[in-house]
């Protein structure tokens, strides 16, 4: 689902209405990239786990700053907004790869319960 949404967003973003669409979304004025907005589900959580430490920390930093700004009812100064040049899809390739892995596994007879597997990874981190 996230991959489909990202593709749709990408299609709109590259159309002649793309700039207006991206500006109307409002997330950029808080320093967020599109991939920061993906709802966390087992696939997205696994994709986040696969990020490098630097990418993961940058994501959490952007989300923390945006949350703080929202609570205060403010936005970043315009020169700090995310622009077309600075935005990139850092999480979507991982999400696409995970979905593809799951599809291949189901085609080739894998019986892995991915929700249980991801939960076990989360439980291991807590210990």
PDB file of C-alpha atoms in Angstrom:
ATOM      1  CA  UNK A   1       0.000   0.000   0.000  1.00  0.00           C
ATOM      2  CA  UNK A   2       2.761   2.410   0.916  1.00  0.00           C
ATOM      3  CA  UNK A   3       4.544   1.613  -2.340  1.00  0.00           C
ATOM      4  CA  UNK A   4       1.381   2.276  -4.337  1.00  0.00           C
ATOM      5  CA  UNK A   5       0.802   5.540  -2.506  1.00  0.00           C
ATOM      6  CA  UNK A   6       4.409   6.563  -3.104  1.00  0.00           C
ATOM      7  CA  UNK A   7       4.092   5.765  -6.820  1.00  0.00           C
ATOM      8  CA  UNK A   8       0.871   7.758  -7.046  1.00  0.00           C
ATOM      9  CA  UNK A   9       2.466  10.658  -5.223  1.00  0.00           C
ATOM     10  CA  UNK A  10       5.486  10.402  -7.504  1.00  0.00           C
ATOM     11  CA  UNK A  11       3.213  10.487 -10.567  1.00  0.00           C
ATOM     12  CA  UNK A  12       1.457  13.605  -9.305  1.00  0.00           C
ATOM     13  CA  UNK A  13       4.742  15.141  -8.182  1.00  0.00           C
ATOM     14  CA  UNK A  14       6.262  14.831 -11.641  1.00  0.00           C
ATOM     15  CA  UNK A  15       3.158  16.124 -13.423  1.00  0.00           C
ATOM     16  CA  UNK A  16       2.662  19.767 -14.327  1.00  0.00           C
ATOM     17  CA  UNK A  17       0.693  20.167 -11.085  1.00  0.00           C
ATOM     18  CA  UNK A  18       3.442  18.592  -9.000  1.00  0.00           C
ATOM     19  CA  UNK A  19       4.888  21.724  -7.448  1.00  0.00           C
ATOM     20  CA  UNK A  20       1.465  22.994  -6.410  1.00  0.00           C
ATOM     21  CA  UNK A  21       0.568  19.589  -4.978  1.00  0.00           C
ATOM     22  CA  UNK A  22       3.787  19.332  -2.973  1.00  0.00           C
ATOM     23  CA  UNK A  23       3.425  22.860  -1.656  1.00  0.00           C
ATOM     24  CA  UNK A  24      -0.226  22.265  -0.679  1.00  0.00           C
ATOM     25  CA  UNK A  25       0.616  19.139   1.347  1.00  0.00           C
ATOM     26  CA  UNK A  26       2.199  21.326   4.012  1.00  0.00           C
ATOM     27  CA  UNK A  27       4.715  18.841   5.394  1.00  0.00           C
ATOM     28  CA  UNK A  28       7.693  20.599   3.866  1.00  0.00           C
ATOM     29  CA  UNK A  29       7.274  23.744   5.944  1.00  0.00           C
ATOM     30  CA  UNK A  30       7.866  21.575   9.024  1.00  0.00           C
ATOM     31  CA  UNK A  31      11.025  20.057   7.555  1.00  0.00           C
ATOM     32  CA  UNK A  32       9.419  16.688   6.762  1.00  0.00           C
ATOM     33  CA  UNK A  33       9.986  14.586   3.678  1.00  0.00           C
ATOM     34  CA  UNK A  34       7.212  12.514   2.123  1.00  0.00           C
ATOM     35  CA  UNK A  35       8.621   9.242   3.481  1.00  0.00           C
ATOM     36  CA  UNK A  36       8.463  10.673   7.018  1.00  0.00           C
ATOM     37  CA  UNK A  37       4.663  10.627   6.666  1.00  0.00           C
ATOM     38  CA  UNK A  38       4.278   6.916   5.938  1.00  0.00           C
ATOM     39  CA  UNK A  39       2.064   5.282   8.555  1.00  0.00           C
ATOM     40  CA  UNK A  40       4.036   2.777  10.583  1.00  0.00           C
ATOM     41  CA  UNK A  41       2.895  -0.769   9.956  1.00  0.00           C
ATOM     42  CA  UNK A  42       4.942  -3.986   9.957  1.00  0.00           C
ATOM     43  CA  UNK A  43       6.359  -3.313   6.477  1.00  0.00           C
ATOM     44  CA  UNK A  44       7.319   0.288   7.237  1.00  0.00           C
ATOM     45  CA  UNK A  45       8.751  -0.706  10.619  1.00  0.00           C
ATOM     46  CA  UNK A  46      10.937  -3.299   8.894  1.00  0.00           C
ATOM     47  CA  UNK A  47      11.986  -0.693   6.319  1.00  0.00           C
ATOM     48  CA  UNK A  48      12.950   1.706   9.125  1.00  0.00           C
ATOM     49  CA  UNK A  49      14.948  -1.071  10.759  1.00  0.00           C
ATOM     50  CA  UNK A  50      16.872  -1.519   7.492  1.00  0.00           C
ATOM     51  CA  UNK A  51      17.856   2.150   7.314  1.00  0.00           C
ATOM     52  CA  UNK A  52      21.367   3.153   8.212  1.00  0.00           C
ATOM     53  CA  UNK A  53      21.812   4.685  11.656  1.00  0.00           C
ATOM     54  CA  UNK A  54      22.322   8.122  10.086  1.00  0.00           C
ATOM     55  CA  UNK A  55      19.108   7.912   8.031  1.00  0.00           C
ATOM     56  CA  UNK A  56      17.111   6.630  11.004  1.00  0.00           C
ATOM     57  CA  UNK A  57      18.391   9.392  13.310  1.00  0.00           C
ATOM     58  CA  UNK A  58      17.701  12.048  10.655  1.00  0.00           C
ATOM     59  CA  UNK A  59      14.132  10.732  10.301  1.00  0.00           C
ATOM     60  CA  UNK A  60      13.518  10.828  14.055  1.00  0.00           C
ATOM     61  CA  UNK A  61      15.054  14.299  14.280  1.00  0.00           C
ATOM     62  CA  UNK A  62      12.778  15.638  11.508  1.00  0.00           C
ATOM     63  CA  UNK A  63       9.690  14.094  13.124  1.00  0.00           C
ATOM     64  CA  UNK A  64      10.632  15.467  16.558  1.00  0.00           C
ATOM     65  CA  UNK A  65      11.201  18.981  15.194  1.00  0.00           C
ATOM     66  CA  UNK A  66       7.916  18.865  13.231  1.00  0.00           C
ATOM     67  CA  UNK A  67       6.011  17.688  16.321  1.00  0.00           C
ATOM     68  CA  UNK A  68       7.515  20.479  18.392  1.00  0.00           C
ATOM     69  CA  UNK A  69       6.664  23.092  15.756  1.00  0.00           C
ATOM     70  CA  UNK A  70       3.103  21.799  15.446  1.00  0.00           C
ATOM     71  CA  UNK A  71       2.547  22.007  19.197  1.00  0.00           C
ATOM     72  CA  UNK A  72       3.872  25.567  19.176  1.00  0.00           C
ATOM     73  CA  UNK A  73       1.733  26.474  16.140  1.00  0.00           C
ATOM     74  CA  UNK A  74       4.780  27.537  14.156  1.00  0.00           C
ATOM     75  CA  UNK A  75       6.640  26.508  11.010  1.00  0.00           C
ATOM     76  CA  UNK A  76      10.294  26.591  10.064  1.00  0.00           C
ATOM     77  CA  UNK A  77      11.710  29.710   8.456  1.00  0.00           C
ATOM     78  CA  UNK A  78      11.160  29.469   4.687  1.00  0.00           C
ATOM     79  CA  UNK A  79      14.877  28.976   3.991  1.00  0.00           C
ATOM     80  CA  UNK A  80      14.770  25.744   6.062  1.00  0.00           C
ATOM     81  CA  UNK A  81      11.780  24.172   4.300  1.00  0.00           C
ATOM     82  CA  UNK A  82      12.342  20.938   2.389  1.00  0.00           C
ATOM     83  CA  UNK A  83      12.663  21.717  -1.323  1.00  0.00           C
ATOM     84  CA  UNK A  84      12.516  19.653  -4.503  1.00  0.00           C
ATOM     85  CA  UNK A  85      16.302  19.564  -4.451  1.00  0.00           C
ATOM     86  CA  UNK A  86      16.595  18.330  -0.858  1.00  0.00           C
ATOM     87  CA  UNK A  87      13.679  15.865  -0.757  1.00  0.00           C
ATOM     88  CA  UNK A  88      14.393  12.260  -1.621  1.00  0.00           C
ATOM     89  CA  UNK A  89      12.568   8.980  -1.092  1.00  0.00           C
ATOM     90  CA  UNK A  90      14.838   7.266   1.410  1.00  0.00           C
ATOM     91  CA  UNK A  91      12.313   4.765   2.788  1.00  0.00           C
ATOM     92  CA  UNK A  92      10.174   3.862  -0.228  1.00  0.00           C
ATOM     93  CA  UNK A  93      12.872   1.694  -1.908  1.00  0.00           C
ATOM     94  CA  UNK A  94      13.114  -0.384   1.280  1.00  0.00           C
ATOM     95  CA  UNK A  95       9.317  -0.700   1.488  1.00  0.00           C
ATOM     96  CA  UNK A  96       9.158  -1.799  -2.158  1.00  0.00           C
ATOM     97  CA  UNK A  97      11.921  -4.351  -1.580  1.00  0.00           C
ATOM     98  CA  UNK A  98      10.171  -5.814   1.488  1.00  0.00           C
ATOM     99  CA  UNK A  99       6.856  -6.111  -0.373  1.00  0.00           C
ATOM    100  CA  UNK A 100       8.646  -7.787  -3.283  1.00  0.00           C
ATOM    101  CA  UNK A 101      10.379 -10.208  -0.891  1.00  0.00           C
ATOM    102  CA  UNK A 102       7.055 -11.118   0.683  1.00  0.00           C
ATOM    103  CA  UNK A 103       5.435 -11.654  -2.701  1.00  0.00           C
ATOM    104  CA  UNK A 104       8.297 -13.850  -3.889  1.00  0.00           C
ATOM    105  CA  UNK A 105       8.222 -15.838  -0.680  1.00  0.00           C
ATOM    106  CA  UNK A 106       4.487 -16.480  -1.014  1.00  0.00           C
ATOM    107  CA  UNK A 107       4.916 -17.506  -4.673  1.00  0.00           C
ATOM    108  CA  UNK A 108       7.658 -19.959  -3.813  1.00  0.00           C
ATOM    109  CA  UNK A 109       5.768 -21.518  -0.935  1.00  0.00           C
ATOM    110  CA  UNK A 110       7.200 -19.714   2.039  1.00  0.00           C
ATOM    111  CA  UNK A 111       5.045 -20.111   5.118  1.00  0.00           C
ATOM    112  CA  UNK A 112       6.714 -17.377   7.133  1.00  0.00           C
ATOM    113  CA  UNK A 113       4.387 -15.403   9.362  1.00  0.00           C
ATOM    114  CA  UNK A 114       5.948 -11.982   8.841  1.00  0.00           C
ATOM    115  CA  UNK A 115       3.972 -10.261  11.553  1.00  0.00           C
ATOM    116  CA  UNK A 116       5.273 -12.773  14.106  1.00  0.00           C
ATOM    117  CA  UNK A 117       8.767 -12.456  12.668  1.00  0.00           C
ATOM    118  CA  UNK A 118       8.748  -8.663  12.909  1.00  0.00           C
ATOM    119  CA  UNK A 119       7.324  -8.854  16.427  1.00  0.00           C
ATOM    120  CA  UNK A 120      10.133 -11.197  17.447  1.00  0.00           C
ATOM    121  CA  UNK A 121      12.681  -8.690  16.060  1.00  0.00           C
ATOM    122  CA  UNK A 122      11.050  -5.939  18.116  1.00  0.00           C
ATOM    123  CA  UNK A 123      11.039  -8.142  21.223  1.00  0.00           C
ATOM    124  CA  UNK A 124      14.733  -8.935  20.766  1.00  0.00           C
ATOM    125  CA  UNK A 125      15.560  -5.233  20.641  1.00  0.00           C
ATOM    126  CA  UNK A 126      13.731  -4.619  23.906  1.00  0.00           C
ATOM    127  CA  UNK A 127      15.791  -7.231  25.731  1.00  0.00           C
TER     128      UNK A 127
END
